[in-house]
Amino acid sequence: MAELISRRDFVQVGMKCAGVLALAGTGSFVLGALGGCSNLTGDLHMVQDMAGREVAIPETVTRVFCSNPIGTVDLYLLDPDKMVGWNFRPTGDDRKYIPGEYLNLPALGVWMGSGATPNAEEIVKQSPQVILCYWTADEVGIEMADTIKDQTGVPVLLIDYDLRSSPKMYRYLGEVIGSAQRAEELAAYCEQKLAQIEEIAHSVPEDERKSVYIAQSTGGLSTDPVGSMHVTDALELINTANVADMPGTEGQGMGMPTVNIEQIMSWNPDAVLVSEYMMSDAESSNLYQEILASDDWRHVDAVKNGEVYRLPKSPFAWFGRPPSVVRLLGCMLLLKVLYPAYAGEIDMVQETRDFYHLFYRLDLTDHEINSILDSAGVLAGS
């Protein structure tokens, strides 16, 4: 028997969805609605999200929207049939990895915590039963999740995006949306790789740990600084420093401040990581080659030393934007290129093959794997 919906949820759902039609005799609510809220029909039950919020959701969840690309990627990897739309449609070469039935889903926008708000009416028209809000599992994330619920009238679950929480995330999500068996497969993989990554990272002596600069946007002069939610947890996982420690930006969550080449030279990173991410429907740039050919960048020691690595991004970024579970693959890649003496057990060809098979349900050819790794500035045989 489903638990009673709380008074707060009753009022909010009623205001958004134009009323409650009936109380079922069993104690569960049957929520009637106008517009897109008719998806909240049937038995509801109370669940706790990953921040401890009590949320009433349908017993059976078949239609899900994610408030930002972090969750959209993680959901796609778990159960793409539950998706009602993208935040931004995959474009360019990324499309070849995704079946057409999913590519044709609508692009509905994103909540990113910096004033960006999608069209709530268009989202509600897709009849999501649950919205997943991937963010920090704290007061900031709770406020965002509550705001999204207020704007849409749809139940919102706050999900911890931290890469180190990925096993817990998948097990939780599997129970919520009814994909527990596959979720356990993904969670077990995450556990195994997190343990392997941590073991290698901790084996690197402190005086041999590297520092990196993350080059993004026009000319590579935008970055994700210390505190950015896109990279901080992953860099901490591999015990690698971010040189962009910028007063006033730490902890803001989004990153992307602009610097100049003199500042990068002063920071003197051991390596430059090039992120050619796509956070919109626009095509990506060839920033990697731009940096290698730049007269200005040639003055940066890491570039002179050949320590420049393009972060693979197809169909979703291996590191950074969005900060999805795919970053596990990125962390293994970075350990291999930054600390080869300690990461000898990592075979990036096999790791790439295994990840794409399990998460994307794709069997890559040797040529495809070589292309991905060579384009990153990494020899496939390494």
Short mmCIF file of C-alpha atoms in Angstrom, two decimals:
data_model
loop_
_atom_site.label_atom_id
_atom_site.label_comp_id
_atom_site.label_asym_id
_atom_site.label_seq_id
_atom_site.Cartn_x
_atom_site.Cartn_y
_atom_site.Cartn_z
CA MET A 1 0.00 0.00 0.00
CA ALA A 2 1.39 3.38 -0.96
CA GLU A 3 2.01 5.89 1.80
CA LEU A 4 0.00 9.08 2.00
CA ILE A 5 1.40 11.99 0.10
CA SER A 6 2.54 14.81 2.37
CA ARG A 7 0.46 17.96 2.85
CA ARG A 8 3.23 20.05 1.26
CA ASP A 9 3.33 17.79 -1.82
CA PHE A 10 -0.48 17.74 -1.95
CA VAL A 11 -0.65 21.52 -2.06
CA GLN A 12 2.17 21.98 -4.56
CA VAL A 13 1.00 19.28 -6.97
CA GLY A 14 -2.55 20.52 -6.70
CA MET A 15 -1.59 24.11 -7.49
CA LYS A 16 0.51 23.09 -10.47
CA CYS A 17 -1.71 20.44 -11.94
CA ALA A 18 -5.10 22.09 -11.42
CA GLY A 19 -6.45 19.93 -8.71
CA VAL A 20 -6.79 16.56 -7.09
CA LEU A 21 -9.67 14.56 -8.46
CA ALA A 22 -10.00 11.77 -5.99
CA LEU A 23 -8.70 9.96 -2.98
CA ALA A 24 -8.43 6.24 -3.48
CA GLY A 25 -9.95 4.08 -0.81
CA THR A 26 -6.64 2.34 -0.20
CA GLY A 27 -5.06 5.55 1.08
CA SER A 28 -3.16 6.29 -2.12
CA PHE A 29 -3.91 9.36 -4.20
CA VAL A 30 -5.16 9.39 -7.74
CA LEU A 31 -3.94 12.69 -9.12
CA GLY A 32 -5.94 14.13 -11.99
CA ALA A 33 -4.45 16.89 -14.03
CA LEU A 34 -4.67 19.29 -16.87
CA GLY A 35 -1.83 19.60 -19.38
CA GLY A 36 1.30 17.57 -18.71
CA CYS A 37 0.65 16.47 -15.15
CA SER A 38 -1.63 13.57 -16.10
CA ASN A 39 1.46 11.38 -15.79
CA LEU A 40 0.95 11.49 -12.02
CA THR A 41 -1.98 9.12 -12.25
CA GLY A 42 -2.05 6.02 -10.09
CA ASP A 43 -0.50 4.93 -6.83
CA LEU A 44 2.20 7.14 -5.39
CA HIS A 45 4.73 6.18 -2.78
CA MET A 46 7.17 8.17 -0.73
CA VAL A 47 10.89 7.87 -1.37
CA GLN A 48 13.91 9.70 -0.05
CA ASP A 49 16.24 11.24 -2.59
CA MET A 50 20.01 11.30 -2.14
CA ALA A 51 19.80 14.43 0.01
CA GLY A 52 17.13 12.96 2.29
CA ARG A 53 14.16 14.88 0.84
CA GLU A 54 10.85 13.04 1.02
CA VAL A 55 9.25 12.92 -2.42
CA ALA A 56 6.05 11.28 -3.65
CA ILE A 57 6.57 9.53 -7.00
CA PRO A 58 4.57 6.97 -9.02
CA GLU A 59 5.04 3.31 -8.13
CA THR A 60 6.07 2.63 -11.73
CA VAL A 61 8.28 5.19 -13.45
CA THR A 62 8.56 5.05 -17.23
CA ARG A 63 9.10 8.71 -18.23
CA VAL A 64 12.02 10.71 -16.84
CA PHE A 65 13.59 14.09 -17.57
CA CYS A 66 16.93 15.26 -16.19
CA SER A 67 17.44 18.87 -15.24
CA ASN A 68 20.94 19.04 -16.72
CA PRO A 69 23.30 17.03 -18.95
CA ILE A 70 25.00 15.29 -16.02
CA GLY A 71 21.88 13.32 -15.27
CA THR A 72 20.89 12.97 -18.91
CA VAL A 73 24.14 11.16 -19.72
CA ASP A 74 23.94 8.92 -16.65
CA LEU A 75 20.29 8.10 -17.37
CA TYR A 76 20.99 7.42 -21.05
CA LEU A 77 23.69 4.95 -20.03
CA LEU A 78 21.31 3.22 -17.62
CA ASP A 79 17.99 3.14 -19.45
CA PRO A 80 17.55 5.42 -22.49
CA ASP A 81 13.99 4.18 -23.03
CA LYS A 82 12.96 6.14 -19.92
CA MET A 83 14.16 9.48 -21.35
CA VAL A 84 11.58 12.01 -22.54
CA GLY A 85 14.16 14.42 -23.97
CA TRP A 86 17.68 15.81 -24.06
CA ASN A 87 18.92 19.08 -22.65
CA PHE A 88 20.87 19.60 -25.89
CA ARG A 89 20.74 17.18 -28.80
CA PRO A 90 23.96 15.33 -29.64
CA THR A 91 25.59 16.78 -32.74
CA GLY A 92 28.40 16.09 -35.19
CA ASP A 93 30.40 12.89 -34.75
CA ASP A 94 28.65 12.19 -31.46
CA ARG A 95 25.51 11.21 -33.35
CA LYS A 96 27.05 8.09 -34.85
CA TYR A 97 27.20 6.46 -31.41
CA ILE A 98 23.51 7.00 -30.59
CA PRO A 99 20.56 5.15 -32.21
CA GLY A 100 18.14 7.33 -34.17
CA GLU A 101 15.22 6.56 -31.89
CA TYR A 102 16.99 8.48 -29.13
CA LEU A 103 18.49 11.18 -31.32
CA ASN A 104 14.97 12.21 -32.28
CA LEU A 105 13.96 13.02 -28.71
CA PRO A 106 13.30 16.76 -28.19
CA ALA A 107 15.85 19.19 -26.78
CA LEU A 108 14.19 20.77 -23.75
CA GLY A 109 16.84 22.97 -22.13
CA VAL A 110 18.65 22.94 -18.84
CA TRP A 111 18.71 24.19 -15.27
CA MET A 112 22.36 24.93 -14.47
CA GLY A 113 22.24 27.09 -11.38
CA SER A 114 23.32 30.32 -13.06
CA GLY A 115 20.03 31.81 -14.14
CA ALA A 116 19.52 29.38 -17.03
CA THR A 117 15.93 28.14 -17.02
CA PRO A 118 14.34 25.95 -19.70
CA ASN A 119 10.75 26.24 -20.85
CA ALA A 120 8.92 24.42 -18.07
CA GLU A 121 5.74 24.19 -20.13
CA GLU A 122 7.53 22.34 -22.92
CA ILE A 123 9.01 19.92 -20.41
CA VAL A 124 5.64 19.26 -18.80
CA LYS A 125 4.16 18.58 -22.25
CA GLN A 126 6.45 15.55 -22.47
CA SER A 127 4.71 14.12 -19.38
CA PRO A 128 7.71 13.23 -17.22
CA GLN A 129 6.74 11.39 -14.07
CA VAL A 130 9.99 12.35 -12.33
CA ILE A 131 12.67 14.96 -12.91
CA LEU A 132 16.19 14.05 -11.80
CA CYS A 133 18.22 17.00 -10.53
CA TYR A 134 21.91 16.06 -10.52
CA TRP A 135 23.75 18.49 -8.24
CA THR A 136 25.46 18.68 -4.89
CA ALA A 137 23.55 16.81 -2.19
CA ASP A 138 23.42 19.84 0.11
CA GLU A 139 21.42 23.01 0.72
CA VAL A 140 22.29 24.39 -2.72
CA GLY A 141 21.08 21.26 -4.45
CA ILE A 142 17.96 21.09 -2.29
CA GLU A 143 17.04 24.66 -3.19
CA MET A 144 17.50 23.90 -6.89
CA ALA A 145 15.40 20.72 -6.71
CA ASP A 146 12.61 22.54 -4.86
CA THR A 147 12.68 25.37 -7.41
CA ILE A 148 12.36 22.95 -10.32
CA LYS A 149 9.42 21.27 -8.63
CA ASP A 150 7.76 24.64 -8.04
CA GLN A 151 8.19 25.56 -11.70
CA THR A 152 6.92 22.29 -13.16
CA GLY A 153 4.71 20.58 -10.60
CA VAL A 154 6.62 17.35 -11.33
CA PRO A 155 8.26 15.34 -8.51
CA VAL A 156 11.99 16.12 -8.39
CA LEU A 157 14.65 13.81 -6.97
CA LEU A 158 18.02 15.33 -6.03
CA ILE A 159 20.86 13.06 -7.13
CA ASP A 160 24.48 13.33 -5.94
CA TYR A 161 26.59 13.93 -9.05
CA ASP A 162 29.98 13.30 -7.35
CA LEU A 163 31.92 10.72 -9.34
CA ARG A 164 32.88 8.91 -6.16
CA SER A 165 29.17 8.38 -5.44
CA SER A 166 28.49 6.71 -8.80
CA PRO A 167 27.91 3.18 -7.43
CA LYS A 168 25.41 4.51 -4.89
CA MET A 169 23.82 6.71 -7.56
CA TYR A 170 23.19 3.86 -9.96
CA ARG A 171 21.83 1.52 -7.30
CA TYR A 172 19.49 4.24 -6.08
CA LEU A 173 18.35 5.16 -9.57
CA GLY A 174 17.83 1.54 -10.52
CA GLU A 175 15.41 1.09 -7.64
CA VAL A 176 13.56 4.32 -8.38
CA ILE A 177 12.97 3.79 -12.09
CA GLY A 178 12.78 0.01 -12.15
CA SER A 179 16.11 -0.81 -13.80
CA ALA A 180 17.76 -2.48 -10.83
CA GLN A 181 19.49 -5.36 -12.63
CA ARG A 182 21.31 -3.19 -15.14
CA ALA A 183 21.96 -0.55 -12.48
CA GLU A 184 23.76 -3.17 -10.41
CA GLU A 185 25.97 -4.07 -13.38
CA LEU A 186 26.94 -0.44 -13.84
CA ALA A 187 27.38 0.12 -10.10
CA ALA A 188 29.66 -2.91 -9.78
CA TYR A 189 31.80 -1.62 -12.66
CA CYS A 190 32.00 1.81 -11.01
CA GLU A 191 33.05 0.27 -7.70
CA GLN A 192 35.78 -1.78 -9.34
CA LYS A 193 37.18 1.12 -11.35
CA LEU A 194 37.01 3.59 -8.47
CA ALA A 195 39.04 1.17 -6.35
CA GLN A 196 41.58 0.69 -9.15
CA ILE A 197 41.88 4.41 -9.79
CA GLU A 198 42.31 5.20 -6.09
CA GLU A 199 44.94 2.49 -5.66
CA ILE A 200 47.02 3.81 -8.56
CA ALA A 201 46.60 7.46 -7.55
CA HIS A 202 47.66 6.76 -3.97
CA SER A 203 50.73 4.87 -5.17
CA VAL A 204 52.16 8.01 -6.79
CA PRO A 205 54.60 9.71 -4.40
CA GLU A 206 53.57 13.20 -3.41
CA ASP A 207 56.62 14.80 -5.03
CA GLU A 208 55.73 13.17 -8.38
CA ARG A 209 52.11 14.32 -8.53
CA LYS A 210 51.32 16.51 -11.50
CA SER A 211 49.40 19.73 -12.01
CA VAL A 212 47.12 20.47 -14.96
CA TYR A 213 45.45 23.37 -16.69
CA ILE A 214 42.11 22.70 -18.38
CA ALA A 215 41.87 24.62 -21.65
CA GLN A 216 38.41 25.42 -22.98
CA SER A 217 36.50 27.79 -25.22
CA THR A 218 38.07 30.40 -27.53
CA GLY A 219 41.84 30.10 -27.58
CA GLY A 220 41.82 27.77 -24.57
CA LEU A 221 41.77 30.75 -22.24
CA SER A 222 38.64 29.73 -20.34
CA THR A 223 39.03 27.09 -17.68
CA ASP A 224 37.44 25.18 -14.83
CA PRO A 225 39.15 26.46 -11.67
CA VAL A 226 39.62 24.86 -8.28
CA GLY A 227 36.13 24.28 -6.87
CA SER A 228 34.40 23.78 -10.21
CA MET A 229 31.88 20.95 -10.00
CA HIS A 230 32.91 19.80 -13.47
CA VAL A 231 36.39 18.62 -12.53
CA THR A 232 37.15 18.96 -8.82
CA ASP A 233 35.91 15.57 -7.61
CA ALA A 234 37.62 13.74 -10.49
CA LEU A 235 40.94 15.55 -10.01
CA GLU A 236 40.79 14.79 -6.30
CA LEU A 237 40.19 11.14 -7.16
CA ILE A 238 43.42 10.97 -9.17
CA ASN A 239 45.39 13.17 -6.74
CA THR A 240 46.19 15.73 -9.42
CA ALA A 241 46.31 19.48 -8.82
CA ASN A 242 44.42 22.12 -10.75
CA VAL A 243 46.69 25.16 -11.26
CA ALA A 244 43.74 27.52 -11.74
CA ASP A 245 43.28 28.33 -8.06
CA MET A 246 41.50 31.66 -8.47
CA PRO A 247 40.24 33.78 -5.56
CA GLY A 248 36.57 34.52 -5.89
CA THR A 249 35.79 31.57 -8.15
CA GLU A 250 36.36 28.59 -5.86
CA GLY A 251 33.13 26.91 -4.88
CA GLN A 252 30.95 28.73 -7.38
CA GLY A 253 30.35 25.43 -9.10
CA MET A 254 30.26 26.38 -12.77
CA GLY A 255 33.76 27.51 -13.67
CA MET A 256 34.68 29.07 -17.05
CA PRO A 257 36.50 32.24 -15.93
CA THR A 258 38.79 33.70 -18.58
CA VAL A 259 42.53 34.07 -18.06
CA ASN A 260 45.46 35.15 -20.23
CA ILE A 261 48.46 33.26 -21.52
CA GLU A 262 50.79 35.07 -19.09
CA GLN A 263 48.76 33.74 -16.18
CA ILE A 264 48.99 30.19 -17.54
CA MET A 265 52.75 30.58 -17.98
CA SER A 266 52.98 31.77 -14.38
CA TRP A 267 50.99 28.78 -13.15
CA ASN A 268 53.31 26.52 -15.19
CA PRO A 269 51.15 23.38 -15.30
CA ASP A 270 52.80 20.03 -15.95
CA ALA A 271 50.14 19.23 -18.56
CA VAL A 272 47.40 20.97 -20.53
CA LEU A 273 44.07 19.14 -20.88
CA VAL A 274 42.05 20.32 -23.87
CA SER A 275 38.29 20.14 -23.47
CA GLU A 276 36.35 20.52 -26.71
CA TYR A 277 33.02 19.91 -25.08
CA MET A 278 29.61 20.71 -26.55
CA MET A 279 27.08 22.23 -24.14
CA SER A 280 24.72 23.43 -26.83
CA ASP A 281 23.50 22.38 -30.27
CA ALA A 282 26.55 24.04 -31.87
CA GLU A 283 29.42 22.08 -33.35
CA SER A 284 32.65 21.85 -31.38
CA SER A 285 35.96 23.44 -32.32
CA ASN A 286 39.40 21.98 -32.97
CA LEU A 287 40.97 23.66 -29.97
CA TYR A 288 43.62 20.95 -29.59
CA GLN A 289 45.25 21.72 -32.94
CA GLU A 290 44.77 25.45 -32.35
CA ILE A 291 46.82 25.27 -29.15
CA LEU A 292 49.56 23.17 -30.76
CA ALA A 293 49.86 25.69 -33.61
CA SER A 294 49.67 28.83 -31.45
CA ASP A 295 52.71 31.07 -31.09
CA ASP A 296 51.46 32.18 -27.66
CA TRP A 297 50.96 28.65 -26.31
CA ARG A 298 54.46 27.64 -27.39
CA HIS A 299 55.75 29.64 -24.45
CA VAL A 300 53.98 27.34 -21.99
CA ASP A 301 56.39 24.65 -20.80
CA ALA A 302 53.79 21.87 -20.94
CA VAL A 303 53.20 22.61 -24.63
CA LYS A 304 56.94 22.75 -25.35
CA ASN A 305 57.30 19.38 -23.59
CA GLY A 306 54.49 17.76 -25.55
CA GLU A 307 52.27 17.37 -22.49
CA VAL A 308 49.03 18.41 -24.22
CA TYR A 309 46.12 15.98 -24.27
CA ARG A 310 42.75 16.27 -25.95
CA LEU A 311 39.99 14.92 -23.72
CA PRO A 312 37.84 12.51 -25.77
CA LYS A 313 34.20 13.57 -25.97
CA SER A 314 32.21 11.19 -28.15
CA PRO A 315 29.45 10.59 -27.65
CA PHE A 316 29.87 12.25 -24.22
CA ALA A 317 32.89 13.93 -22.63
CA TRP A 318 35.37 11.72 -20.83
CA PHE A 319 36.27 14.49 -18.41
CA GLY A 320 34.62 17.71 -17.36
CA ARG A 321 31.53 18.81 -19.23
CA PRO A 322 29.17 17.35 -18.37
CA PRO A 323 30.64 15.75 -15.22
CA SER A 324 28.98 12.38 -15.77
CA VAL A 325 30.06 8.84 -14.90
CA VAL A 326 32.01 8.75 -18.18
CA ARG A 327 34.74 10.55 -16.24
CA LEU A 328 35.81 7.17 -14.88
CA LEU A 329 37.20 6.46 -18.33
CA GLY A 330 38.80 9.91 -18.36
CA CYS A 331 40.43 9.33 -15.00
CA MET A 332 42.01 6.11 -16.24
CA LEU A 333 43.26 7.90 -19.34
CA LEU A 334 44.81 10.70 -17.29
CA LEU A 335 46.50 8.29 -14.91
CA LYS A 336 47.98 6.52 -17.93
CA VAL A 337 49.38 9.67 -19.56
CA LEU A 338 50.36 11.60 -16.43
CA TYR A 339 51.74 8.72 -14.35
CA PRO A 340 52.80 5.98 -16.78
CA ALA A 341 55.28 4.48 -14.30
CA TYR A 342 52.45 3.74 -11.87
CA ALA A 343 49.58 3.00 -14.26
CA GLY A 344 51.14 0.20 -16.25
CA GLU A 345 48.23 -2.12 -15.51
CA ILE A 346 45.83 0.16 -17.40
CA ASP A 347 45.30 -0.91 -21.00
CA MET A 348 43.37 1.98 -22.53
CA VAL A 349 42.40 -0.02 -25.60
CA GLN A 350 40.73 -2.65 -23.45
CA GLU A 351 39.28 -0.12 -21.02
CA THR A 352 37.72 1.81 -23.89
CA ARG A 353 36.36 -1.36 -25.44
CA ASP A 354 34.88 -2.56 -22.14
CA PHE A 355 33.32 0.78 -21.21
CA TYR A 356 31.61 1.32 -24.56
CA HIS A 357 30.35 -2.26 -24.57
CA LEU A 358 28.85 -2.07 -21.08
CA PHE A 359 27.62 1.51 -20.91
CA TYR A 360 26.84 2.32 -24.55
CA ARG A 361 26.02 -1.23 -25.68
CA LEU A 362 28.47 -0.70 -28.55
CA ASP A 363 31.23 -3.00 -29.79
CA LEU A 364 33.91 -0.70 -31.15
CA THR A 365 36.32 -1.87 -33.80
CA ASP A 366 40.06 -1.59 -33.26
CA HIS A 367 40.10 1.23 -35.79
CA GLU A 368 37.44 3.17 -33.87
CA ILE A 369 39.30 2.75 -30.58
CA ASN A 370 42.59 3.78 -32.15
CA SER A 371 40.91 6.86 -33.61
CA ILE A 372 39.51 7.90 -30.23
CA LEU A 373 42.80 7.48 -28.40
CA ASP A 374 45.04 8.89 -31.14
CA SER A 375 42.87 11.99 -31.39
CA ALA A 376 43.46 12.49 -27.68
CA GLY A 377 47.18 12.63 -28.27
CA VAL A 378 47.54 9.18 -26.75
CA LEU A 379 49.05 6.23 -28.56
CA ALA A 380 46.50 3.41 -28.70
CA GLY A 381 49.13 0.87 -27.80
CA SER A 382 50.12 2.66 -24.61
#
